[in-house]
Coordinates of C-alpha atoms and ligand atoms in Angstrom, one line a residue:
Chain A
M18 CA 144.6 19.2 -76.2
S19 CA 143.2 15.8 -76.9
L20 CA 146.6 14.4 -76.3
V21 CA 146.8 11.1 -74.4
E22 CA 149.9 10.5 -71.5
L23 CA 151.3 7.7 -70.6
H24 CA 153.4 7.6 -67.6
L25 CA 155.9 5.0 -67.1
P26 CA 157.9 4.2 -63.9
P27 CA 161.7 4.0 -64.9
D28 CA 161.9 0.5 -65.4
T29 CA 162.4 -1.0 -68.6
Q30 CA 160.0 -3.8 -68.8
F31 CA 157.4 -0.6 -69.5
V32 CA 158.9 0.0 -72.9
S33 CA 156.9 -2.7 -74.6
L34 CA 153.8 -1.3 -72.9
A35 CA 154.7 2.1 -74.5
R36 CA 154.7 0.5 -78.1
L37 CA 151.4 -1.2 -77.7
V38 CA 149.7 2.1 -76.8
V39 CA 151.3 4.2 -78.9
V40 CA 151.0 2.1 -81.9
T41 CA 147.4 1.3 -81.1
A42 CA 145.7 5.1 -80.5
A43 CA 148.1 6.0 -84.2
R44 CA 146.9 2.9 -85.9
R45 CA 143.2 4.7 -84.6
S46 CA 144.1 8.0 -86.3
G47 CA 144.6 6.0 -89.7
M48 CA 148.3 5.4 -89.6
D49 CA 148.9 2.6 -92.5
E50 CA 150.6 -0.4 -91.2
E51 CA 153.9 0.1 -92.6
R52 CA 154.4 3.5 -91.0
L53 CA 153.5 2.0 -87.6
E54 CA 155.9 -0.4 -87.9
D55 CA 158.6 2.7 -88.3
L56 CA 156.7 4.4 -85.4
R57 CA 156.7 1.1 -83.2
I58 CA 160.9 1.3 -83.6
A59 CA 161.2 5.0 -82.9
V60 CA 159.0 5.2 -79.8
S61 CA 160.7 1.8 -78.5
E62 CA 164.1 3.6 -78.8
A63 CA 163.3 6.8 -77.2
T64 CA 161.2 5.2 -74.4
T65 CA 164.5 3.3 -73.7
N66 CA 166.7 5.9 -73.7
A67 CA 164.7 8.1 -71.3
I68 CA 164.2 5.0 -69.0
L69 CA 167.8 4.8 -68.9
S70 CA 168.8 8.2 -68.1
H71 CA 166.4 7.9 -65.1
Q72 CA 168.1 4.6 -64.1
R73 CA 171.6 6.1 -64.3
T74 CA 170.7 9.5 -62.5
E75 CA 168.6 7.4 -60.4
E76 CA 165.6 9.6 -61.2
A77 CA 162.6 7.7 -59.3
Q78 CA 159.9 9.9 -61.4
R79 CA 158.1 8.5 -64.2
V80 CA 159.2 9.2 -67.8
V81 CA 156.2 10.8 -69.7
L82 CA 154.8 9.7 -73.2
S83 CA 152.0 12.4 -74.7
F84 CA 150.8 11.5 -77.9
G85 CA 148.0 11.9 -80.7
T86 CA 146.8 13.8 -83.9
R87 CA 147.4 17.5 -84.2
P88 CA 144.0 17.8 -86.8
T89 CA 145.4 20.8 -88.3
D90 CA 148.4 19.5 -90.0
E91 CA 147.7 15.7 -90.3
V92 CA 150.7 14.9 -87.9
F93 CA 151.0 12.1 -85.5
Q94 CA 153.0 13.5 -83.0
V95 CA 154.8 11.7 -79.5
T96 CA 156.7 13.6 -77.2
I97 CA 158.8 11.3 -75.1
A98 CA 160.0 13.3 -71.9
D99 CA 162.2 12.5 -69.1
A100 CA 163.7 14.6 -66.2
G101 CA 167.0 13.5 -66.7
P102 CA 170.1 15.1 -67.5
G103 CA 169.5 15.1 -71.1
F104 CA 172.2 15.1 -73.9
E105 CA 173.1 16.6 -77.4
P106 CA 172.5 14.3 -80.2
L107 CA 175.1 14.1 -82.9
P108 CA 173.8 15.9 -86.2
A109 CA 172.2 13.7 -88.5
D110 CA 174.9 13.7 -91.4
D111 CA 177.6 12.7 -89.2
L112 CA 176.0 9.2 -88.5
V113 CA 175.9 8.1 -92.2
E114 CA 180.0 7.6 -91.1
R115 CA 179.4 5.4 -88.5
D116 CA 181.5 2.0 -88.2
W117 CA 179.9 -0.7 -87.0
Q118 CA 182.4 -1.3 -84.4
M119 CA 181.7 1.8 -82.8
E120 CA 179.2 1.4 -79.8
G121 CA 175.9 3.0 -79.2
G122 CA 174.3 5.8 -81.7
L123 CA 172.3 2.9 -83.1
G124 CA 169.4 4.1 -81.4
I125 CA 169.2 8.0 -82.5
T126 CA 170.0 6.9 -86.1
L127 CA 167.0 4.7 -86.1
I128 CA 165.2 7.9 -85.0
R129 CA 166.3 10.0 -87.3
N130 CA 165.5 7.7 -90.3
L131 CA 162.3 6.3 -89.6
T132 CA 160.5 9.7 -88.2
D133 CA 159.4 12.3 -90.8
D134 CA 160.7 14.7 -88.3
V135 CA 162.6 14.7 -85.1
E136 CA 163.2 17.3 -82.4
F137 CA 165.7 17.1 -79.4
V138 CA 164.8 19.8 -77.0
R139 CA 167.1 19.7 -73.5
G140 CA 165.8 22.1 -71.3
E141 CA 164.5 20.8 -67.7
G142 CA 164.9 17.5 -68.6
M143 CA 164.6 16.1 -72.2
Q144 CA 162.1 16.2 -74.5
V145 CA 162.2 14.0 -77.7
H146 CA 159.4 14.9 -80.4
L147 CA 158.5 12.5 -83.0
R148 CA 156.2 13.2 -85.9
F149 CA 154.9 11.2 -88.7
G150 CA 152.5 12.6 -91.2
V151 CA 149.3 10.7 -91.5
S152 CA 146.2 11.6 -93.8
L153 CA 143.0 12.3 -91.9
S154 CA 141.0 11.1 -95.1
S155 CA 141.7 7.3 -94.4
N156 CA 141.1 7.8 -90.6
G157 CA 139.9 4.5 -88.8
A158 CA 137.8 6.1 -86.0
S159 CA 134.4 7.4 -86.6
Chain B
M28 CA 157.6 -8.9 -73.6
E29 CA 158.3 -12.6 -74.2
L30 CA 161.7 -13.7 -75.8
T31 CA 162.1 -17.7 -76.7
L32 CA 165.5 -19.0 -77.3
N33 CA 166.5 -22.4 -78.1
D34 CA 169.9 -23.6 -79.8
R35 CA 170.7 -27.1 -81.3
K36 CA 173.5 -28.3 -83.7
D37 CA 173.4 -28.7 -87.0
G38 CA 176.7 -30.0 -88.6
D39 CA 179.0 -27.8 -87.7
W40 CA 177.1 -24.8 -87.2
T41 CA 175.0 -24.1 -84.1
V42 CA 171.8 -22.8 -84.8
L43 CA 170.3 -20.3 -82.4
E44 CA 166.5 -19.7 -82.8
V45 CA 165.1 -16.5 -81.4
G46 CA 161.3 -16.0 -81.4
G47 CA 159.1 -12.8 -79.7
E48 CA 160.5 -9.2 -79.1
V49 CA 164.0 -8.5 -78.2
D50 CA 164.3 -5.0 -76.7
V51 CA 166.2 -3.2 -73.8
Y52 CA 164.0 -5.7 -71.4
T53 CA 164.6 -8.9 -73.0
A54 CA 167.9 -8.4 -74.9
P55 CA 170.2 -9.1 -71.4
K56 CA 168.9 -13.0 -72.0
L57 CA 170.2 -13.0 -75.8
R58 CA 173.3 -11.4 -74.8
E59 CA 173.7 -13.9 -71.9
R60 CA 173.0 -17.0 -74.2
L61 CA 175.4 -16.0 -77.0
V62 CA 178.1 -15.4 -74.4
E63 CA 177.5 -19.1 -73.1
L64 CA 177.3 -20.8 -76.4
V65 CA 180.9 -18.8 -77.4
G66 CA 182.4 -19.6 -74.0
D67 CA 181.3 -23.1 -75.0
G68 CA 183.6 -23.2 -77.9
Q69 CA 180.8 -22.8 -80.2
Y70 CA 182.6 -20.4 -82.9
R71 CA 180.1 -21.1 -85.7
I72 CA 176.6 -19.7 -84.9
I73 CA 173.4 -19.0 -86.9
V74 CA 171.0 -16.7 -85.4
D75 CA 167.6 -17.9 -87.1
M76 CA 165.2 -14.6 -86.5
T77 CA 162.6 -15.9 -88.6
K78 CA 160.2 -15.9 -85.4
V79 CA 161.3 -12.4 -84.2
E80 CA 158.4 -10.3 -84.1
F81 CA 160.0 -6.8 -82.9
L82 CA 163.9 -5.7 -82.5
D83 CA 165.3 -2.6 -82.1
S84 CA 168.7 -1.4 -81.4
T85 CA 169.3 -3.1 -78.2
G86 CA 168.8 -6.4 -80.4
L87 CA 170.8 -5.1 -83.1
G88 CA 173.9 -4.2 -80.4
V89 CA 173.7 -7.7 -78.9
L90 CA 173.9 -9.0 -82.4
V91 CA 176.7 -6.8 -82.9
G92 CA 178.5 -8.0 -79.5
G93 CA 178.3 -11.5 -80.5
L94 CA 180.2 -11.0 -83.9
K95 CA 182.8 -9.0 -82.2
R96 CA 183.1 -12.2 -79.9
I97 CA 182.9 -14.6 -82.5
R98 CA 185.6 -12.9 -84.9
S99 CA 188.2 -12.7 -82.1
H100 CA 187.9 -16.2 -82.4
E101 CA 188.3 -16.3 -85.8
G102 CA 184.6 -17.5 -86.5
S103 CA 181.4 -16.8 -88.0
L104 CA 178.0 -15.7 -87.2
A105 CA 175.1 -15.5 -90.0
L106 CA 171.8 -14.4 -89.6
V107 CA 168.5 -15.9 -90.8
C108 CA 165.7 -13.1 -91.5
N109 CA 163.1 -12.4 -94.2
A110 CA 160.8 -10.2 -92.6
E111 CA 160.9 -6.4 -94.3
R112 CA 160.1 -4.7 -91.0
I113 CA 163.3 -6.3 -89.7
L114 CA 165.7 -6.0 -92.4
K115 CA 165.2 -2.4 -93.0
I116 CA 166.7 -1.5 -89.8
F117 CA 169.8 -3.5 -90.3
R118 CA 169.8 -1.7 -93.9
I119 CA 169.4 1.8 -92.3
T120 CA 172.4 1.3 -89.5
G121 CA 174.6 0.0 -92.2
L122 CA 174.8 -3.7 -90.6
T123 CA 173.8 -5.5 -93.8
K124 CA 177.0 -5.0 -94.6
V125 CA 178.2 -6.4 -91.6
F126 CA 176.1 -9.8 -91.2
P127 CA 175.6 -12.4 -93.9
I128 CA 171.5 -12.6 -93.5
Y129 CA 169.7 -15.4 -95.2
D130 CA 166.2 -15.4 -96.2
T131 CA 165.8 -19.4 -95.2
L132 CA 167.8 -21.5 -92.3
D133 CA 168.4 -23.9 -95.6
E134 CA 170.2 -21.2 -97.5
A135 CA 172.3 -20.2 -94.8
L136 CA 173.4 -24.0 -93.7
Q137 CA 174.4 -24.5 -97.4
D138 CA 176.1 -21.6 -97.9
A139 CA 178.6 -22.2 -94.6
T140 CA 181.8 -21.1 -94.4
Chain C
M27 CA 155.9 3.1 -56.4
S28 CA 155.7 1.5 -59.4
L29 CA 152.7 2.0 -61.0
V30 CA 151.7 3.3 -64.8
E31 CA 149.6 6.1 -65.5
L32 CA 147.5 6.8 -68.4
H33 CA 145.9 10.1 -68.7
L34 CA 143.0 10.4 -71.0
P35 CA 141.2 13.5 -72.4
P36 CA 137.5 13.4 -71.3
D37 CA 136.3 11.8 -75.1
T38 CA 134.8 8.5 -74.7
Q39 CA 136.5 7.4 -78.0
F40 CA 139.5 6.5 -75.4
V41 CA 137.7 4.0 -73.1
S42 CA 138.9 1.3 -75.4
L43 CA 142.7 2.5 -75.0
A44 CA 142.3 2.1 -71.3
R45 CA 140.8 -1.3 -71.8
L46 CA 143.7 -2.5 -73.8
V47 CA 146.4 -1.1 -71.6
V48 CA 145.2 -2.1 -68.0
V49 CA 144.5 -5.6 -69.6
T50 CA 147.6 -6.0 -70.6
A51 CA 149.2 -5.1 -67.9
A52 CA 147.3 -7.0 -65.7
R53 CA 148.4 -10.0 -68.0
R54 CA 151.8 -9.7 -67.5
S55 CA 151.3 -9.4 -63.9
G56 CA 150.4 -13.1 -64.1
M57 CA 145.9 -12.4 -64.0
D58 CA 144.6 -15.3 -66.0
E59 CA 142.2 -15.1 -69.1
E60 CA 138.7 -15.5 -67.2
R61 CA 139.8 -12.6 -64.8
L62 CA 141.0 -10.3 -67.2
E63 CA 137.4 -10.3 -69.0
D64 CA 136.0 -9.4 -65.3
L65 CA 138.8 -6.6 -65.1
R66 CA 138.3 -5.6 -69.0
I67 CA 134.3 -4.6 -68.3
A68 CA 135.1 -3.2 -64.8
V69 CA 137.7 -0.9 -66.0
S70 CA 135.6 0.0 -69.0
E71 CA 132.6 0.8 -66.7
A72 CA 134.5 3.3 -64.2
T73 CA 136.4 4.9 -67.0
T74 CA 133.1 5.5 -69.2
N75 CA 131.4 6.9 -65.4
A76 CA 134.7 9.5 -65.1
I77 CA 134.7 10.7 -68.8
L78 CA 131.1 11.5 -68.8
S79 CA 131.0 13.1 -65.6
H80 CA 134.0 15.3 -66.7
Q81 CA 132.0 16.0 -70.0
R82 CA 128.9 16.6 -67.9
T83 CA 130.5 19.3 -66.2
E84 CA 132.7 20.6 -68.9
E85 CA 135.6 19.7 -67.1
A86 CA 138.7 19.8 -69.8
Q87 CA 140.9 18.1 -67.5
R88 CA 142.4 14.7 -68.1
V89 CA 140.6 11.5 -65.9
V90 CA 143.5 9.2 -64.7
L91 CA 144.0 5.6 -64.9
S92 CA 146.7 4.4 -62.4
F93 CA 147.3 0.6 -62.3
G94 CA 149.6 -1.8 -61.2
T95 CA 150.6 -5.1 -58.9
R96 CA 151.2 -4.2 -55.0
P97 CA 153.7 -6.9 -54.5
T98 CA 153.2 -7.2 -50.6
D99 CA 149.9 -8.6 -51.1
E100 CA 149.2 -10.1 -54.5
V101 CA 146.8 -7.3 -55.4
F102 CA 146.5 -5.8 -59.2
Q103 CA 144.9 -2.5 -58.3
V104 CA 143.2 0.4 -60.9
T105 CA 142.3 3.8 -59.7
I106 CA 140.2 5.6 -61.9
A107 CA 140.3 9.2 -60.7
D108 CA 138.5 11.8 -61.8
A109 CA 138.0 15.9 -61.0
G110 CA 134.3 15.9 -61.6
P111 CA 131.6 16.1 -58.4
G112 CA 131.7 12.5 -57.6
F113 CA 128.6 10.5 -56.5
E114 CA 127.6 8.3 -53.5
P115 CA 127.2 4.9 -55.0
L116 CA 123.9 2.8 -53.5
P117 CA 125.3 0.1 -51.3
A118 CA 125.8 -3.4 -52.7
D119 CA 122.8 -5.1 -51.6
D120 CA 120.0 -2.7 -53.0
L121 CA 121.4 -3.3 -56.4
V122 CA 119.8 -7.0 -56.7
E123 CA 116.2 -5.5 -56.2
R124 CA 116.6 -3.4 -59.4
D125 CA 114.0 -3.5 -61.8
W126 CA 114.9 -4.0 -65.4
Q127 CA 112.7 -1.2 -66.6
M128 CA 115.1 1.2 -64.2
E129 CA 117.3 3.4 -66.0
G130 CA 120.8 3.3 -65.2
G131 CA 123.0 1.4 -62.1
L132 CA 124.0 -1.3 -64.4
G133 CA 127.7 -0.2 -64.7
I134 CA 127.9 0.0 -60.8
T135 CA 126.1 -3.3 -60.6
L136 CA 128.9 -4.9 -62.8
I137 CA 132.0 -3.0 -61.1
R138 CA 131.1 -4.5 -57.7
N139 CA 130.1 -8.0 -59.1
L140 CA 133.3 -8.5 -61.4
T141 CA 135.9 -7.3 -58.9
D142 CA 137.1 -8.7 -55.8
D143 CA 137.2 -5.8 -54.1
V144 CA 135.8 -2.0 -54.9
E145 CA 136.3 1.1 -53.2
F146 CA 134.3 4.3 -54.0
V147 CA 136.4 7.6 -52.6
R148 CA 134.7 11.0 -52.5
G149 CA 137.3 13.6 -52.3
E150 CA 138.6 16.6 -54.6
G151 CA 137.0 14.4 -57.6
M152 CA 136.2 11.1 -57.6
Q153 CA 138.2 7.9 -56.9
V154 CA 136.9 4.3 -57.8
H155 CA 140.0 1.7 -56.8
L156 CA 139.2 -1.4 -58.2
R157 CA 140.8 -4.5 -57.2
F158 CA 141.7 -7.9 -58.2
G159 CA 143.7 -10.5 -56.4
V160 CA 146.8 -12.3 -58.6
S161 CA 149.2 -15.1 -57.9
L162 CA 152.1 -14.1 -58.6
S163 CA 153.7 -17.2 -58.9
S164 CA 152.2 -17.8 -62.2
N165 CA 153.5 -14.0 -62.9
G166 CA 154.2 -14.0 -66.6
A167 CA 156.6 -11.3 -66.9
S168 CA 160.5 -12.3 -65.4
Chain D
M23 CA 136.4 0.7 -81.3
E24 CA 134.9 -1.0 -84.4
L25 CA 131.6 -1.5 -84.4
T26 CA 129.5 -3.5 -87.6
L27 CA 126.0 -3.8 -87.9
N28 CA 124.2 -5.6 -90.6
D29 CA 120.4 -6.0 -90.9
R30 CA 118.3 -8.7 -93.1
K31 CA 114.8 -10.0 -93.0
D32 CA 114.6 -13.6 -92.3
G33 CA 110.5 -15.0 -92.7
D34 CA 108.9 -12.4 -90.3
W35 CA 112.1 -11.4 -88.3
T36 CA 114.6 -9.2 -88.7
V37 CA 118.1 -10.1 -88.0
L38 CA 120.7 -7.5 -86.8
E39 CA 124.2 -9.0 -86.8
V40 CA 126.0 -6.9 -84.3
G41 CA 130.2 -7.4 -84.6
G42 CA 133.2 -5.7 -82.8
E43 CA 133.1 -3.6 -79.5
V44 CA 129.8 -2.5 -78.0
D45 CA 130.8 0.4 -75.8
V46 CA 130.0 4.0 -74.8
Y47 CA 131.8 5.5 -77.8
T48 CA 130.0 3.0 -80.7
A49 CA 126.5 2.2 -78.8
P50 CA 124.9 5.2 -80.6
K51 CA 125.2 3.8 -83.6
L52 CA 123.7 0.5 -82.4
R53 CA 120.7 2.8 -80.6
E54 CA 120.3 4.8 -83.9
R55 CA 120.0 1.4 -85.8
L56 CA 117.5 0.0 -83.2
V57 CA 115.1 2.9 -83.4
E58 CA 115.5 2.9 -86.9
L59 CA 114.4 -0.4 -87.7
V60 CA 111.4 -0.1 -85.1
G61 CA 110.2 3.4 -87.1
D62 CA 110.6 1.3 -90.0
G63 CA 107.8 -1.0 -88.6
Q64 CA 110.0 -4.0 -87.7
Y65 CA 108.9 -5.3 -84.2
R66 CA 110.3 -8.7 -84.4
I67 CA 113.9 -8.2 -84.0
I68 CA 116.5 -11.0 -83.4
V69 CA 119.8 -9.4 -82.4
D70 CA 122.7 -11.6 -83.5
M71 CA 125.8 -11.2 -80.9
T72 CA 127.5 -14.1 -82.1
K73 CA 130.5 -11.8 -83.1
V74 CA 130.5 -9.1 -80.6
E75 CA 134.1 -9.1 -78.6
F76 CA 133.2 -6.6 -76.0
L77 CA 129.9 -5.2 -74.4
D78 CA 129.4 -3.7 -71.4
S79 CA 126.8 -1.5 -69.5
T80 CA 126.4 1.2 -72.0
G81 CA 125.6 -1.5 -74.6
L82 CA 122.9 -3.5 -72.3
G83 CA 121.3 0.0 -71.9
V84 CA 120.6 -0.1 -75.5
L85 CA 119.4 -3.6 -75.6
V86 CA 117.2 -2.6 -72.7
G87 CA 116.1 0.7 -74.5
G88 CA 115.4 -1.6 -78.0
L89 CA 113.2 -4.1 -75.7
K90 CA 111.1 -1.1 -74.4
R91 CA 110.7 0.4 -78.1
I92 CA 109.0 -2.9 -79.2
R93 CA 107.5 -4.4 -76.2
S94 CA 105.7 -0.7 -76.6
H95 CA 104.4 -2.2 -80.2
E96 CA 103.9 -5.5 -79.0
G97 CA 106.8 -7.0 -81.1
S98 CA 109.9 -9.2 -79.5
L99 CA 113.2 -8.8 -79.4
A100 CA 115.5 -12.1 -79.3
L101 CA 119.1 -12.4 -78.5
V102 CA 121.7 -14.9 -79.8
C103 CA 124.7 -15.1 -78.0
N104 CA 127.1 -18.1 -76.7
A105 CA 130.0 -16.5 -75.2
E106 CA 130.4 -17.1 -71.8
R107 CA 132.3 -14.0 -71.0
I108 CA 129.1 -11.6 -72.3
L109 CA 126.4 -14.2 -70.8
K110 CA 127.7 -13.5 -67.6
I111 CA 127.1 -9.9 -67.5
F112 CA 123.1 -10.4 -68.6
R113 CA 123.4 -13.0 -65.7
I114 CA 124.9 -10.4 -62.9
T115 CA 122.6 -7.7 -64.0
G116 CA 119.6 -10.0 -64.0
L117 CA 118.8 -9.4 -67.9
T118 CA 119.0 -13.1 -68.7
K119 CA 115.2 -13.0 -67.0
V120 CA 113.9 -10.4 -69.4
F121 CA 115.6 -11.4 -72.9
P122 CA 115.0 -14.3 -74.2
I123 CA 118.7 -15.7 -75.3
Y124 CA 119.3 -18.2 -77.5
D125 CA 123.0 -20.1 -78.3
T126 CA 122.3 -20.2 -82.1
L127 CA 120.5 -18.3 -84.8
D128 CA 118.9 -21.0 -85.9
E129 CA 117.6 -22.1 -82.4
A130 CA 116.1 -18.6 -82.0
L131 CA 114.4 -18.8 -85.3
Q132 CA 112.7 -22.1 -84.8
D133 CA 111.5 -21.1 -81.7
A134 CA 109.9 -17.9 -82.9
T135 CA 106.9 -16.5 -81.4
Ligands
ADP215 N1 167.0 10.7 -73.1 C1 168.6 10.8 -72.8 N2 168.5 11.3 -71.9 C2 170.3 11.5 -71.7 N3 171.1 10.7 -72.7 C3 170.3 10.4 -73.7 C4 169.0 10.1 -74.2 N4 168.8 9.6 -75.0 C5 170.0 9.2 -75.8 N5 171.1 9.6 -74.9 C6 172.4 9.6 -75.3 O1 173.1 9.0 -76.5 C7 173.4 7.9 -76.7 C8 173.3 7.4 -77.9 O2 172.0 6.9 -77.9 P1 171.4 6.0 -79.0 O3 171.4 6.3 -80.2 O4 169.8 5.5 -78.4 O5 172.3 4.7 -78.8 P2 172.5 3.5 -77.7 O6 171.6 3.6 -76.7 O7 172.7 2.4 -78.3 O8 173.9 4.4 -77.4 C9 173.1 7.0 -75.2 O9 174.2 6.3 -75.2 C10 172.8 8.2 -74.2 O10 174.3 8.4 -73.6
ADP216 N1 132.6 9.0 -61.6 C1 131.4 9.5 -61.3 N2 131.2 10.8 -61.3 C2 129.8 11.0 -61.2 N3 128.7 10.5 -61.0 C3 129.1 9.3 -61.1 C4 130.3 8.5 -61.6 N4 130.2 7.4 -61.7 C5 129.2 7.0 -61.7 N5 128.4 7.9 -61.3 C6 127.2 8.3 -61.1 O1 125.8 7.1 -61.1 C7 125.3 6.7 -62.2 C8 125.2 5.0 -61.9 O2 126.4 4.9 -62.8 P1 126.5 3.5 -63.5 O3 126.0 2.4 -62.8 O4 127.3 2.8 -64.1 O5 125.1 3.5 -64.5 P2 124.7 4.3 -66.0 O6 126.0 4.8 -66.2 O7 124.0 3.1 -66.8 O8 123.7 5.0 -65.2 C9 125.4 7.4 -63.0 O9 124.2 7.7 -64.1 C10 126.3 8.5 -62.8 O10 125.1 9.8 -62.2

């Protein structure tokens, strides 16, 4: 595997570092600027949620982001893993009906709409897999 | 990481200029400033986001909180934003129907209600 | 501990990501631009050496950078750890005498001269600790 | 991550303009180009590093390798560099005594030997 990993203490000051690192890596994988903006927000949402979950449960461990391109299928994937209790996200279609006065749920709505694919896996801790198609022919690195 | 906040009066509007990144780490400062302004009796606020480089759901939540607070005083909260990448997240979350959003500060001030 | 960790596959394409991440974190710790340039080079040298050591020994594990400010002593520290065989660096003063035609040794010379303090620890693998004084009063974060 | 290389003739000098980052990942391209030029019989080379944003010991090693190669043909290799952060690493490694280093390309061309 050639994924890079970023391990962040559960402190919200590091969410901006997560955005910078993942977006830089994705740019080098050939993702175009418009998709990079979508990625930037999705990573911010999922990393924020993971860090806040550690804070709520006073979990001192680091949140782990692992990311990179799987060359076989032209997908840039970011996994955000935390060691907290996890959660069961609402199914995608329920979210369309949200009333603006309702608290919360904005982050998951954005993640669902900005990624090509997202998977929420609740196991020992929570793993959120964000996936974005990239065209490797336009790969900036070489 | 950096968030800048500047407010001034313009007629009977208070213009709050926000710059930089609004995320979970910086949003509390924006929330505090909005609470202060409303606490001060300023119920007509334009949040000028022209210089915002990044905004995610935490920032949206703070704006929604500000709107609720102001509406409870029968005031108005308008936004200035012309960056497609930011308008997109208002659209996805359905908030373009909730906030009046203007391209420029001038348009916001002229349209004043 | 509130250190951030960056885990890199032993591929030289990731050295530039290491520079970006560590320098960004140090800037937020209040390090001034001139010192950031010294840090940028020292991190590049030590990360390059660690990755090349893994490549030479076909070690597939990731190289690990951990970094952050130790608030007690106003020091920004970066540790670059690899799982390779390690090495015994020449003592600092021998390096002054190097002849330009001599191969190698430039990286260690730069690391010694650009850091406030460096420690080479050979244990299970190699750990290089780079240290830079920072004045926390000028801390950019808040 | 990006390295740009452009060469052209200027009188009896070959000017190789280097831009971007020269590190362990990109330096092989620079090495190849120098080997090509010397293989082509160009023994008077000016490496213009005005647009270099980053250079570490791998880059220094490639330049030293180029110098050895050129000297074996009794040629010359001069550098153009005015960025203090880069000059500093030539100074620390004692290479300011080995390479003629000029502030501008014009000075390098005028001083031609
Ligand atoms: N990684 C996570 N671990 C535990 N709970 C989570 C996680 N991510 C999201 N949640 C839960 O889902 C809720 C909705 O998340 P989100 O849509 O990001 O909106 P918000 O944070 O505005 O409530 C959160 O409030 C939280 O309770
Ligand atoms: N982390 C490491 N593990 C094993 N050997 C190392 C490591 N770092 C440096 N070395 C050894 O020390 C030598 C000198 O390193 P350096 O000064 O960076 O110069 P160069 O890479 O130009 O030889 C390397 O060639 C290598 O043999």
